[in-house]
Coordinates of C-alpha atoms (C1' of nucleotides) in Angstrom, one line a residue:
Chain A
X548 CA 74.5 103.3 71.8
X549 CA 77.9 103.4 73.2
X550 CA 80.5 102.1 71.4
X551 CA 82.4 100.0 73.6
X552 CA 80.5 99.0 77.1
X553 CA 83.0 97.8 80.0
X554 CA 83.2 94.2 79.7
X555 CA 80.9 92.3 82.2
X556 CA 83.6 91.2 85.0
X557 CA 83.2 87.4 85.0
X558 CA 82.9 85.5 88.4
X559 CA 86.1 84.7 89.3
X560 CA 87.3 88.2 88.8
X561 CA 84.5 88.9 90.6
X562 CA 85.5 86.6 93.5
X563 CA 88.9 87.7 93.4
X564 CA 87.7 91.3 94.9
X565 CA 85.9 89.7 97.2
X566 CA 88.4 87.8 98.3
X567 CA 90.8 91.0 98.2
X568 CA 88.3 92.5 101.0
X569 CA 88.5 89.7 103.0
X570 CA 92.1 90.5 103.6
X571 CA 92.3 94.3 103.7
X572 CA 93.9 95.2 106.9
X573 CA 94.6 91.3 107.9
X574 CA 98.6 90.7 109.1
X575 CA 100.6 89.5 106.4
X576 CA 100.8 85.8 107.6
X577 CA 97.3 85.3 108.4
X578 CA 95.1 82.3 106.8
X579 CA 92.2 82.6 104.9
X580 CA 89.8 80.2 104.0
X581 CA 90.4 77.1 102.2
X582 CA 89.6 76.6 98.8
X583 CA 86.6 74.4 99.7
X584 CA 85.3 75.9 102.3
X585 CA 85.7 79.6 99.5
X586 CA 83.7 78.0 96.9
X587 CA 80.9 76.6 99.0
X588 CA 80.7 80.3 100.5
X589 CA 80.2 81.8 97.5
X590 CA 78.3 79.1 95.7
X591 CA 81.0 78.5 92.7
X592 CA 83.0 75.7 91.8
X593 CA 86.9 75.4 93.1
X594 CA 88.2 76.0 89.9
X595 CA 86.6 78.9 89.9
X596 CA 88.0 79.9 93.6
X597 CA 91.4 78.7 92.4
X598 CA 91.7 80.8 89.2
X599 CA 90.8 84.1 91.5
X600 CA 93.3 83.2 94.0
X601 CA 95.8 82.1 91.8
X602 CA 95.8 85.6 89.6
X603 CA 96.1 87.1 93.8
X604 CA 98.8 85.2 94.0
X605 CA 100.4 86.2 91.1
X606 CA 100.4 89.6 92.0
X607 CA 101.6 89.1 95.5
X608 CA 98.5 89.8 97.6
X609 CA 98.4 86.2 98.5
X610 CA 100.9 83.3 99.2
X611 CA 100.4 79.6 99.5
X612 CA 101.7 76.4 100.4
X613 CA 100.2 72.9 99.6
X614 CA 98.9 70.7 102.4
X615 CA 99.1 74.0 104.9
X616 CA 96.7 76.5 103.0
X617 CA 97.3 80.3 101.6
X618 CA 97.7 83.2 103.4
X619 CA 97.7 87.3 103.2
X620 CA 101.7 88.1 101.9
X621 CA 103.9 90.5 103.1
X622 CA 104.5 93.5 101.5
X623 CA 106.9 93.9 98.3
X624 CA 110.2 94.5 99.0
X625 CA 111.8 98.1 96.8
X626 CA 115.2 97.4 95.5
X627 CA 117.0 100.9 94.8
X628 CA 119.1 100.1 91.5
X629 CA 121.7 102.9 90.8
X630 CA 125.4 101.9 90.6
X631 CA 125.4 99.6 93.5
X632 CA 125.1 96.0 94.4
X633 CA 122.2 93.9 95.3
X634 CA 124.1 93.8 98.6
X635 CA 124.4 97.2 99.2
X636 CA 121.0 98.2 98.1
X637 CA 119.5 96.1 100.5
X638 CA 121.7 97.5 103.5
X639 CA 121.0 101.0 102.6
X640 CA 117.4 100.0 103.5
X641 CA 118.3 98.1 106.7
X642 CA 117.4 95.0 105.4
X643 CA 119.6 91.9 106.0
X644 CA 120.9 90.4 102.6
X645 CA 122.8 87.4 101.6
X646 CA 123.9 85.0 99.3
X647 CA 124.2 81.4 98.4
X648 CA 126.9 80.5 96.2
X649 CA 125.8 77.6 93.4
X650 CA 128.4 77.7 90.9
X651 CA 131.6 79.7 90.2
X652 CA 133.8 78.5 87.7
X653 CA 136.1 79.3 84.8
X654 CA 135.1 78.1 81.3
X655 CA 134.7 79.2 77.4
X656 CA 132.6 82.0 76.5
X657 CA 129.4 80.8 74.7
X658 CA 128.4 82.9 71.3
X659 CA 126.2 84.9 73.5
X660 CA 128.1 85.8 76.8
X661 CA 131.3 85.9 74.3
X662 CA 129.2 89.1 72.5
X663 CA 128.2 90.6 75.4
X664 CA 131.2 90.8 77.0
X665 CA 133.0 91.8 73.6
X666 CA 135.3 88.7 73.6
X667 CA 135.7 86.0 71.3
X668 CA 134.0 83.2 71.5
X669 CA 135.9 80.5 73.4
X670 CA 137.6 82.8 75.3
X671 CA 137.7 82.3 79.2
X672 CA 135.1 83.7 81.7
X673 CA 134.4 83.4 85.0
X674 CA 130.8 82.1 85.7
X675 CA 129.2 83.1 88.9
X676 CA 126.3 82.1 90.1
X677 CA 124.1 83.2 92.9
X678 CA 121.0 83.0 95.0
X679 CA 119.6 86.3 96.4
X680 CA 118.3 86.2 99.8
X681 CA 116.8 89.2 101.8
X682 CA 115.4 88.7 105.6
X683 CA 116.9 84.7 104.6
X684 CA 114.6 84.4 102.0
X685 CA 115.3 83.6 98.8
X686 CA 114.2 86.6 96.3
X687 CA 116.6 86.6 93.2
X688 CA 118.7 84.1 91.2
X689 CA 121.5 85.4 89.9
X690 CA 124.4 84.7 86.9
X691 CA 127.3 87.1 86.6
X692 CA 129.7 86.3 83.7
X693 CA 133.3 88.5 83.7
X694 CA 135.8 88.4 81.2
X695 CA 139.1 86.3 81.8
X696 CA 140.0 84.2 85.2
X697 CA 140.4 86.1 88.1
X698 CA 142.9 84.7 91.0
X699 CA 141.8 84.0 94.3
X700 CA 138.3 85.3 93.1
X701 CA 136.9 83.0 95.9
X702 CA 138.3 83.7 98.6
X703 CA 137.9 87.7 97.8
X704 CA 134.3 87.3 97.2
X705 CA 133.4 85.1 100.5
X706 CA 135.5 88.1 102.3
X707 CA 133.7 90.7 101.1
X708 CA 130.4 89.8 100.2
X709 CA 129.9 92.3 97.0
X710 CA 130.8 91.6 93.6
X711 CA 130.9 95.2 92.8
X712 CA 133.4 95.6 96.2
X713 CA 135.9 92.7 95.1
X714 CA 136.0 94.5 91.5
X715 CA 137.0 97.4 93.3
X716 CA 139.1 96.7 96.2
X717 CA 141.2 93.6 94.8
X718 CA 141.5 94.1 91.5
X719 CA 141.1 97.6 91.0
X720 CA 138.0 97.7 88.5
X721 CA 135.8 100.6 88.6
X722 CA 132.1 100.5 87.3
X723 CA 131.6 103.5 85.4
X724 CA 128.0 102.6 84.0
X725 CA 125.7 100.4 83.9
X726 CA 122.5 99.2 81.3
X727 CA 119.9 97.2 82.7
X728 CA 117.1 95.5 80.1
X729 CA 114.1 94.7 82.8
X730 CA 111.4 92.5 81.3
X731 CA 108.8 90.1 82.6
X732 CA 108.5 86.5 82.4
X733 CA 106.3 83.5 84.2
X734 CA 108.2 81.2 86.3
X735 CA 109.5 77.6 85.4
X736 CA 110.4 74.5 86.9
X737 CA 113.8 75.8 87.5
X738 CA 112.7 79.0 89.0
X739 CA 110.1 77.1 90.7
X740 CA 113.1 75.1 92.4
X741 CA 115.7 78.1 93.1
X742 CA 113.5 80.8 94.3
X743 CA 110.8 78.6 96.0
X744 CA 107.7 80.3 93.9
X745 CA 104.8 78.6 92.2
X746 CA 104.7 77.7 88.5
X747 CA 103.6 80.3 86.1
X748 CA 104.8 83.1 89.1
X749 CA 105.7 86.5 87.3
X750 CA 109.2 87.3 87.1
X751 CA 111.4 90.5 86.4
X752 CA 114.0 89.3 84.2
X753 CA 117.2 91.8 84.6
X754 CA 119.8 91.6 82.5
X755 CA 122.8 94.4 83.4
X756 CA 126.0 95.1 81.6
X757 CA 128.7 97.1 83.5
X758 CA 131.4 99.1 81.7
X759 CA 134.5 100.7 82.8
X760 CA 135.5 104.4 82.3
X761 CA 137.1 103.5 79.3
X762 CA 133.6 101.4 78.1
X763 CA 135.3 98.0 78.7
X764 CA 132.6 95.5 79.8
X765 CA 133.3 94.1 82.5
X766 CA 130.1 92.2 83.9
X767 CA 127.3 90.8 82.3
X768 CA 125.0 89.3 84.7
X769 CA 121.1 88.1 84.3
X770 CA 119.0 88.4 87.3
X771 CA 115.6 86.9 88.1
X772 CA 113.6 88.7 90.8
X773 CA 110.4 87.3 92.1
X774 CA 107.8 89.9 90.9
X775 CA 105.5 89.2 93.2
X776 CA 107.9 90.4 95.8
X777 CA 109.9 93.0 93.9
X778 CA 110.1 96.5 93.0
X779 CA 113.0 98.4 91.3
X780 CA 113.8 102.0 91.4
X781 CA 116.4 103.3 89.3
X782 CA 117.1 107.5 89.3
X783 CA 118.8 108.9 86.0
X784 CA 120.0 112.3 86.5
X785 CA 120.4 114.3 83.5
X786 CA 124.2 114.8 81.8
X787 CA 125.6 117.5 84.2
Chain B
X273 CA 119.9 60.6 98.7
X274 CA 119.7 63.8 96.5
X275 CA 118.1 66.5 98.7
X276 CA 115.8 67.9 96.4
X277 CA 115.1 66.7 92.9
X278 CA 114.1 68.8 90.1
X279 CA 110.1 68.6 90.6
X280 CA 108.2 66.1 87.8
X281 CA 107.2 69.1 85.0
X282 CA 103.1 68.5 84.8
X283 CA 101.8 67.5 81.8
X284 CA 100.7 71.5 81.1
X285 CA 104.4 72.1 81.4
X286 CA 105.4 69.9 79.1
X287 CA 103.1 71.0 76.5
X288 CA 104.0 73.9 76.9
X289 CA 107.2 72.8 75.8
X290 CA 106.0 71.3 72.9
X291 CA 104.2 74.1 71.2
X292 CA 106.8 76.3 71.8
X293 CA 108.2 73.9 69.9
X294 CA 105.7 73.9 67.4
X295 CA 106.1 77.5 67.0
X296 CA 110.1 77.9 66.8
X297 CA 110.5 79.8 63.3
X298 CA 107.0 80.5 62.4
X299 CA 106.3 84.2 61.7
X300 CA 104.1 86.3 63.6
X301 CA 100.6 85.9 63.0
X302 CA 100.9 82.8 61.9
X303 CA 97.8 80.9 63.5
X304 CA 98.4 77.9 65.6
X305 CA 96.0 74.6 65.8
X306 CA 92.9 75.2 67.7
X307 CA 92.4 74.7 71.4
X308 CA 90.4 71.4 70.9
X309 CA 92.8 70.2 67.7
X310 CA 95.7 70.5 70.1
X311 CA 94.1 68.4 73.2
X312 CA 92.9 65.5 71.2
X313 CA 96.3 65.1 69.4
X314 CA 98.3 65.4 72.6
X315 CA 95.8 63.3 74.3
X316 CA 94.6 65.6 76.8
X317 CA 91.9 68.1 78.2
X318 CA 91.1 71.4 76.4
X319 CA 91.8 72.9 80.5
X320 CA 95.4 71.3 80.3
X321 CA 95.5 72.9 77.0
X322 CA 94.2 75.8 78.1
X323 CA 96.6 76.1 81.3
X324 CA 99.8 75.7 78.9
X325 CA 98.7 78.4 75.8
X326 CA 97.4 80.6 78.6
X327 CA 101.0 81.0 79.9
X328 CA 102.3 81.2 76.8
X329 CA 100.4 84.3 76.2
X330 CA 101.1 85.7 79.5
X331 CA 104.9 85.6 78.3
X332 CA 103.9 87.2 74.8
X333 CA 104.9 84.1 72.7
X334 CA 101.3 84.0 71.4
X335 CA 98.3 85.8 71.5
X336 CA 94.9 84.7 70.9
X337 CA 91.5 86.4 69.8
X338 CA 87.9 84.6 70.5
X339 CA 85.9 83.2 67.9
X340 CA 89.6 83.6 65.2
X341 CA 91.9 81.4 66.9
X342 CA 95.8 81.7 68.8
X343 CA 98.5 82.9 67.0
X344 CA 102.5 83.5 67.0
X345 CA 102.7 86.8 68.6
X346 CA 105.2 89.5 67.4
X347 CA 108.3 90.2 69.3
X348 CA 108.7 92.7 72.3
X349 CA 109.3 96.2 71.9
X350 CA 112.6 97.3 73.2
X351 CA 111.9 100.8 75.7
X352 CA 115.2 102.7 76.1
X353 CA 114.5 104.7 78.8
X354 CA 116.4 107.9 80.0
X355 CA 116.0 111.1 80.7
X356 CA 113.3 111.3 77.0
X357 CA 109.8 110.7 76.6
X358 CA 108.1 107.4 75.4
X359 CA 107.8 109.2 71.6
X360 CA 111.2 110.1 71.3
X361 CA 112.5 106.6 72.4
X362 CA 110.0 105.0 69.7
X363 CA 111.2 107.1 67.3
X364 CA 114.9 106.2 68.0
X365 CA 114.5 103.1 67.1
X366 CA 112.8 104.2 64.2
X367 CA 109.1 103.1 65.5
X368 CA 106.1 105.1 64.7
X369 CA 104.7 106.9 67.8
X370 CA 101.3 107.9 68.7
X371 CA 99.0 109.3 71.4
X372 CA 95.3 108.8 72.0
X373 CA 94.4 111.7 74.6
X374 CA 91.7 110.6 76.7
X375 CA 91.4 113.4 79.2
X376 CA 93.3 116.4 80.0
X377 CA 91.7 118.4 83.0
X378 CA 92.4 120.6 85.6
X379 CA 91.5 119.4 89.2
X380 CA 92.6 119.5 92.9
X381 CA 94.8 117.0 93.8
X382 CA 94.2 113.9 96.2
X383 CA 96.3 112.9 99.1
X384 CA 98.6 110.6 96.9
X385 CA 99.8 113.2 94.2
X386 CA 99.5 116.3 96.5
X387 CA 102.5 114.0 98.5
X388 CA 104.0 113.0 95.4
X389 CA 104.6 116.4 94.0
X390 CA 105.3 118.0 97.6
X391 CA 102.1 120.6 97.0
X392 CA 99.2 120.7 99.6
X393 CA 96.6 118.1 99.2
X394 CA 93.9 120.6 97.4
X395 CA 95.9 122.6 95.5
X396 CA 95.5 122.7 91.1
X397 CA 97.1 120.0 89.5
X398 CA 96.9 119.0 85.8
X399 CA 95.8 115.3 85.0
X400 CA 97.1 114.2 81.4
X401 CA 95.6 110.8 80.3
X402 CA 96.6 109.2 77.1
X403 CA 97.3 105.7 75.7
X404 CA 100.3 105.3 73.8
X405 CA 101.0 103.6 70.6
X406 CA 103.6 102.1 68.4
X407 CA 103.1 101.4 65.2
X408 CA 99.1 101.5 65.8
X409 CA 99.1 99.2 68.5
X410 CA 98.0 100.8 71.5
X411 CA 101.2 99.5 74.2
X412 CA 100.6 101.3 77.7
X413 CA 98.1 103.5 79.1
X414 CA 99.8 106.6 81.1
X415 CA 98.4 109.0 83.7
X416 CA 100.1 112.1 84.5
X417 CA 100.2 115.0 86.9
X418 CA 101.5 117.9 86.7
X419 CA 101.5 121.2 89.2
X420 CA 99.3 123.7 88.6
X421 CA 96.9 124.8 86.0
X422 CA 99.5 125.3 82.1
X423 CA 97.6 127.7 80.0
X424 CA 97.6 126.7 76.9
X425 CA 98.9 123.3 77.9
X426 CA 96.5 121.4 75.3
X427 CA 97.3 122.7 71.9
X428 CA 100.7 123.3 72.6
X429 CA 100.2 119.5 73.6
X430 CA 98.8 118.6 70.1
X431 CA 101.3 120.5 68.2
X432 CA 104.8 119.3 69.8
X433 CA 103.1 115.6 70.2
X434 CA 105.6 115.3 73.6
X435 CA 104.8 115.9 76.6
X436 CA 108.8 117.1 77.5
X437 CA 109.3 118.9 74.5
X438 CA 106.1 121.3 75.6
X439 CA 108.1 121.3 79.3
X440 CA 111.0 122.4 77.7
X441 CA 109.7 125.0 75.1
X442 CA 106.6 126.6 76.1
X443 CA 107.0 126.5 79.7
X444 CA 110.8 126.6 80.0
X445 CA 111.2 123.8 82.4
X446 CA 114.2 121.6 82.2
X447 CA 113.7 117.7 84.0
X448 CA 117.3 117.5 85.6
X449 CA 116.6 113.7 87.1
X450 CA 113.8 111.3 87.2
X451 CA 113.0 108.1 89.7
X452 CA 111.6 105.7 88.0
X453 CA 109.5 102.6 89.8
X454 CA 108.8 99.5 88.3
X455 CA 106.9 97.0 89.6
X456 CA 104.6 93.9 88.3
X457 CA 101.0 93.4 87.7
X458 CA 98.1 91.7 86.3
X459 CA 95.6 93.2 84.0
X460 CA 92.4 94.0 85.4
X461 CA 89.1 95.5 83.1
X462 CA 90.0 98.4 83.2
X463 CA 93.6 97.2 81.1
X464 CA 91.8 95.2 79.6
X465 CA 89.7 97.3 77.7
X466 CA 92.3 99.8 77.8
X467 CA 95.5 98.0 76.0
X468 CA 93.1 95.0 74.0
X469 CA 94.6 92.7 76.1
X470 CA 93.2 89.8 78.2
X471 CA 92.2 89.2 82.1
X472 CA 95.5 88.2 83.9
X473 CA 98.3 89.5 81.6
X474 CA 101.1 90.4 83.2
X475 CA 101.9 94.5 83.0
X476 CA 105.2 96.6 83.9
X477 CA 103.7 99.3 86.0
X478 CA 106.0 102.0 85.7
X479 CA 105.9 105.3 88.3
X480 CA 107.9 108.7 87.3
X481 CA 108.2 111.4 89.7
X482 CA 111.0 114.0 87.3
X483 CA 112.2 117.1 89.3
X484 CA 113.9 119.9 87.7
X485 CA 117.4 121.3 88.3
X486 CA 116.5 122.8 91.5
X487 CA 114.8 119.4 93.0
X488 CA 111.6 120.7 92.3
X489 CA 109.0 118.0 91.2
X490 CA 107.7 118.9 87.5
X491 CA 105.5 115.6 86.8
X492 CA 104.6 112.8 88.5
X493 CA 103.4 109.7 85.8
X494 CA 101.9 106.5 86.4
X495 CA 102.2 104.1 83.3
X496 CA 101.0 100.7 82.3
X497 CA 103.0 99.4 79.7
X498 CA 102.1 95.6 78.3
X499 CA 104.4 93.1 80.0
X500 CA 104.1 90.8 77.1
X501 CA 105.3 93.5 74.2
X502 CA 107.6 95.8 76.2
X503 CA 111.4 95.5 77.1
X504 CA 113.0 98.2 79.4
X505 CA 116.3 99.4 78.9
X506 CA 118.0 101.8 81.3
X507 CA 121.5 103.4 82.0
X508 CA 123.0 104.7 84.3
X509 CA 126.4 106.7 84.5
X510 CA 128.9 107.1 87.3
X511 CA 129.2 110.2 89.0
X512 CA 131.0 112.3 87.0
Chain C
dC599 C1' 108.5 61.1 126.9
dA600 C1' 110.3 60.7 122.3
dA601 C1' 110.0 58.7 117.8
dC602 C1' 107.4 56.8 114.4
dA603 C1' 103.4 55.4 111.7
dT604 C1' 98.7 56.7 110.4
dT605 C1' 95.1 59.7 109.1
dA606 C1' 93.0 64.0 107.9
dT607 C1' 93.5 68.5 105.7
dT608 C1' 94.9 71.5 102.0
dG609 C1' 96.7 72.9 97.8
dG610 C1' 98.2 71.0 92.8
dT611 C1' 96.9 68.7 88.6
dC612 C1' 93.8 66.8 85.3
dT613 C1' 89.5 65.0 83.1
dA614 C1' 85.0 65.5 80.8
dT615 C1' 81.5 68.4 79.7
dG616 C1' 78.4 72.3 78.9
dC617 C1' 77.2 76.8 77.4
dC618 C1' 78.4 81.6 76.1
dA619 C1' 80.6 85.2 73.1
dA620 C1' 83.1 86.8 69.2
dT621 C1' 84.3 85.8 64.6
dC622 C1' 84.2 83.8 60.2
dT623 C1' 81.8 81.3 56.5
dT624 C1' 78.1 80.1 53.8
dG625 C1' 74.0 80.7 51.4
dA626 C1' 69.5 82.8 50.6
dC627 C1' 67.5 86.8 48.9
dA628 C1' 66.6 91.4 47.1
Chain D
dT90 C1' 76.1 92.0 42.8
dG91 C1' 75.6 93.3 47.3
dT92 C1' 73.4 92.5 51.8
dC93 C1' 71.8 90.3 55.4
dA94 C1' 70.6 86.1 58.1
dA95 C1' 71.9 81.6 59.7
dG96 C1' 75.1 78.4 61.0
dA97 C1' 79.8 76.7 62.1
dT98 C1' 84.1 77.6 64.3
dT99 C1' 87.0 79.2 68.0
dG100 C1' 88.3 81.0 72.3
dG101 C1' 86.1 82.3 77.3
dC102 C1' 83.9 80.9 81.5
dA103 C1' 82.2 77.7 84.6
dT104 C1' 80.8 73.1 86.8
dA105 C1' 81.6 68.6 89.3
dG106 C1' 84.5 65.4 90.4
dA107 C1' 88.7 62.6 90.9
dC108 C1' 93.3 61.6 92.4
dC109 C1' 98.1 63.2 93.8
dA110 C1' 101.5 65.6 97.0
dA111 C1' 102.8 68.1 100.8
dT112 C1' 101.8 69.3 105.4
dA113 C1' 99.8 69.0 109.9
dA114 C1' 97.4 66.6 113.5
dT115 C1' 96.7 62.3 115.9
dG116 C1' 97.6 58.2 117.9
dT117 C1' 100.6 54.3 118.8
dT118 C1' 104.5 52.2 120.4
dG119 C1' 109.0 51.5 122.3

DNA sequence: CAACATTATTGGTCTATGCCAATCTTGACA
DNA sequence: TGTCAAGATTGGCATAGACCAATAATGTTG
């Protein structure tokens, strides 16, 4: 009689708690099984065993690497996102960031970065682009766009470290708010490549735009975090 | 001598590619070939085919139903989210609101929300459980504590509809700041028969501890929002 | 002993196929 | 005309097996 029975859990999801027992309390590092050996233990096929590990995967309970075998994860890393810097966040928590420059250059604004950044298309911006590493591994790719050239941006930024601290310091820019848009998204080849994930790996896709007191933007950066390995905290105080 | 080559896409990659292709411009709804149509005209295996639509869903480009076929899917739902509640945001952007309340109940509290809202692991808390809606979809499924035992709490609920405007109003409390956590995840049963959505979607778990002016914590929320229809926006000012 | 080639192991992709479950269509029947 | 049953269609789950790609282990050779 009732109206909607829960839906019979089919095997693999099954499998997957199973498999999610296995590894309570196991150091984050540790093999398990191999896919073969997984589906002769439990009497199911591999696809089967690589559809429940792959969804474990995805949510970063697992980690594997071809030819060597998968393994329990480490736990997620929590990014505090107020005002600061990717940078600073990650000090304030003692952990060790860093960065890997790809690209920075100076060229035309596109329609897109031209309306974020309230320009006109064709004007000049500085492209900036970054890979995010904290304890040296890679956990974010990064590309800031800011309006205009900026001299011996460079140098500044190998000095200091922080974007938000070269704004500050060198050329006297202040941040006076920020908007972030967070939304999900599955990893592609290029992701795959950058941030060393597998395909079809969830994402957090951040896009930020930074004002000045007067509202001036003055950043516009998109930022893709490995979910898997993320969390974001962001406190909003009320207008006092 | 290149170091590391952009990997060889798989063929689920690529048509992957291809339908998204196949779908650029169609509206939503719009119904897509079948799973067997599109693997004999792209020479493949339905499980290839299967593999590539399956991340398209995951990403909320389409959306499929058993036994009626795959389909564009609508776009995301942009979530502004400050210091207001989930209906007032909807209805900022001119969206139609709703709640489904699925329990409201007075209880003692576990280890986990005692900690949460800094009271005694024992002591009365309030459990509010609703699923929220936008424009008759049902989007995220939210879970809320709150101190104490309100009197009144329920109609009061029903007739302000928000769960901040009763705060405010009936009970005279003011949130000064929240902390908001977001993190991803993949849809179990339970979201599953939740939300309508299917095994393995990727969901925005959102948590929201709000304090009032004198740090106190007033609610402590844990939300599931649909990682394929939701888009969160946040700002932040400076200090002043 | 060190460097290199070979082999085995493990995950990554793909095929072909079967049956189940939900939905829609069609047609028989009252 | 309306209702219900049967069949066709479509996505959901699972199997068994094959080959590829990356890694690790082994053995050979200089």
């Amino acid at each position: 009689m009732s109206t909607d029975a829960a839906p019979a859990a089919p095997k693999y999801y099954l499998l997957k708690t199973e498999v999610l027992g296995l590894i309570a309390g196991l150091q984050p590092g540790t093999l398990i099984p191999t896919e073969r050996a997984l589906a002769e233990k439990y009497a199911t096929s591999r696809t089967t065993v690589r559809q429940a590990i792959s969804e474990l995967v995805a949510e970063g309970k697992l980690g594997r690497i071809q030819g060597h075998g998968t393994f329990v994860a480490p736990p997620k890393v929590t990014h505090v996102r107020q005002l600061t810097s990717f940078s600073d966040d990650a000090r304030t928590q003692g952990l060790r960031p860093d960065s890997r420059l790809i690209a920075l250059e100076v060229l035309k604004s596109d329609a897109n970065v031209a309306a974020q950044l309230g320009l006109d298309q064709g004007e000049q911006v500085t492209r900036l682009e970054r890979i995010r590493l904290i304890e040296g591994e890679p956990l974010a790719h990064e590309v800031a766009w800011l309006p205009g050239k900026l001299p011996r941006f460079k140098s500044s930024l190998a000095k200091a470290g922080s974007l938000y601290a070269v704004l500050a310091d060198v050329y006297g820019v202040q941040i006076a708010d920020v908007e972030d848009t967070v939304e999900t998204a599955l990893a592609g080849p290029a992701d795959v490549r950058l941030l060393g994930i597998e395909m079809g790996a969830p994402l957090l896709v951040v896009h930020r735009l930074a004002r000045d007191a007067a509202g001036v933007p003055v950043e516009w950066t998109r930022s893709t975090f490995r979910g898997d390995r993320f969390r974001f905290v962001s406190r909003v105080k009320s207008g006092a």
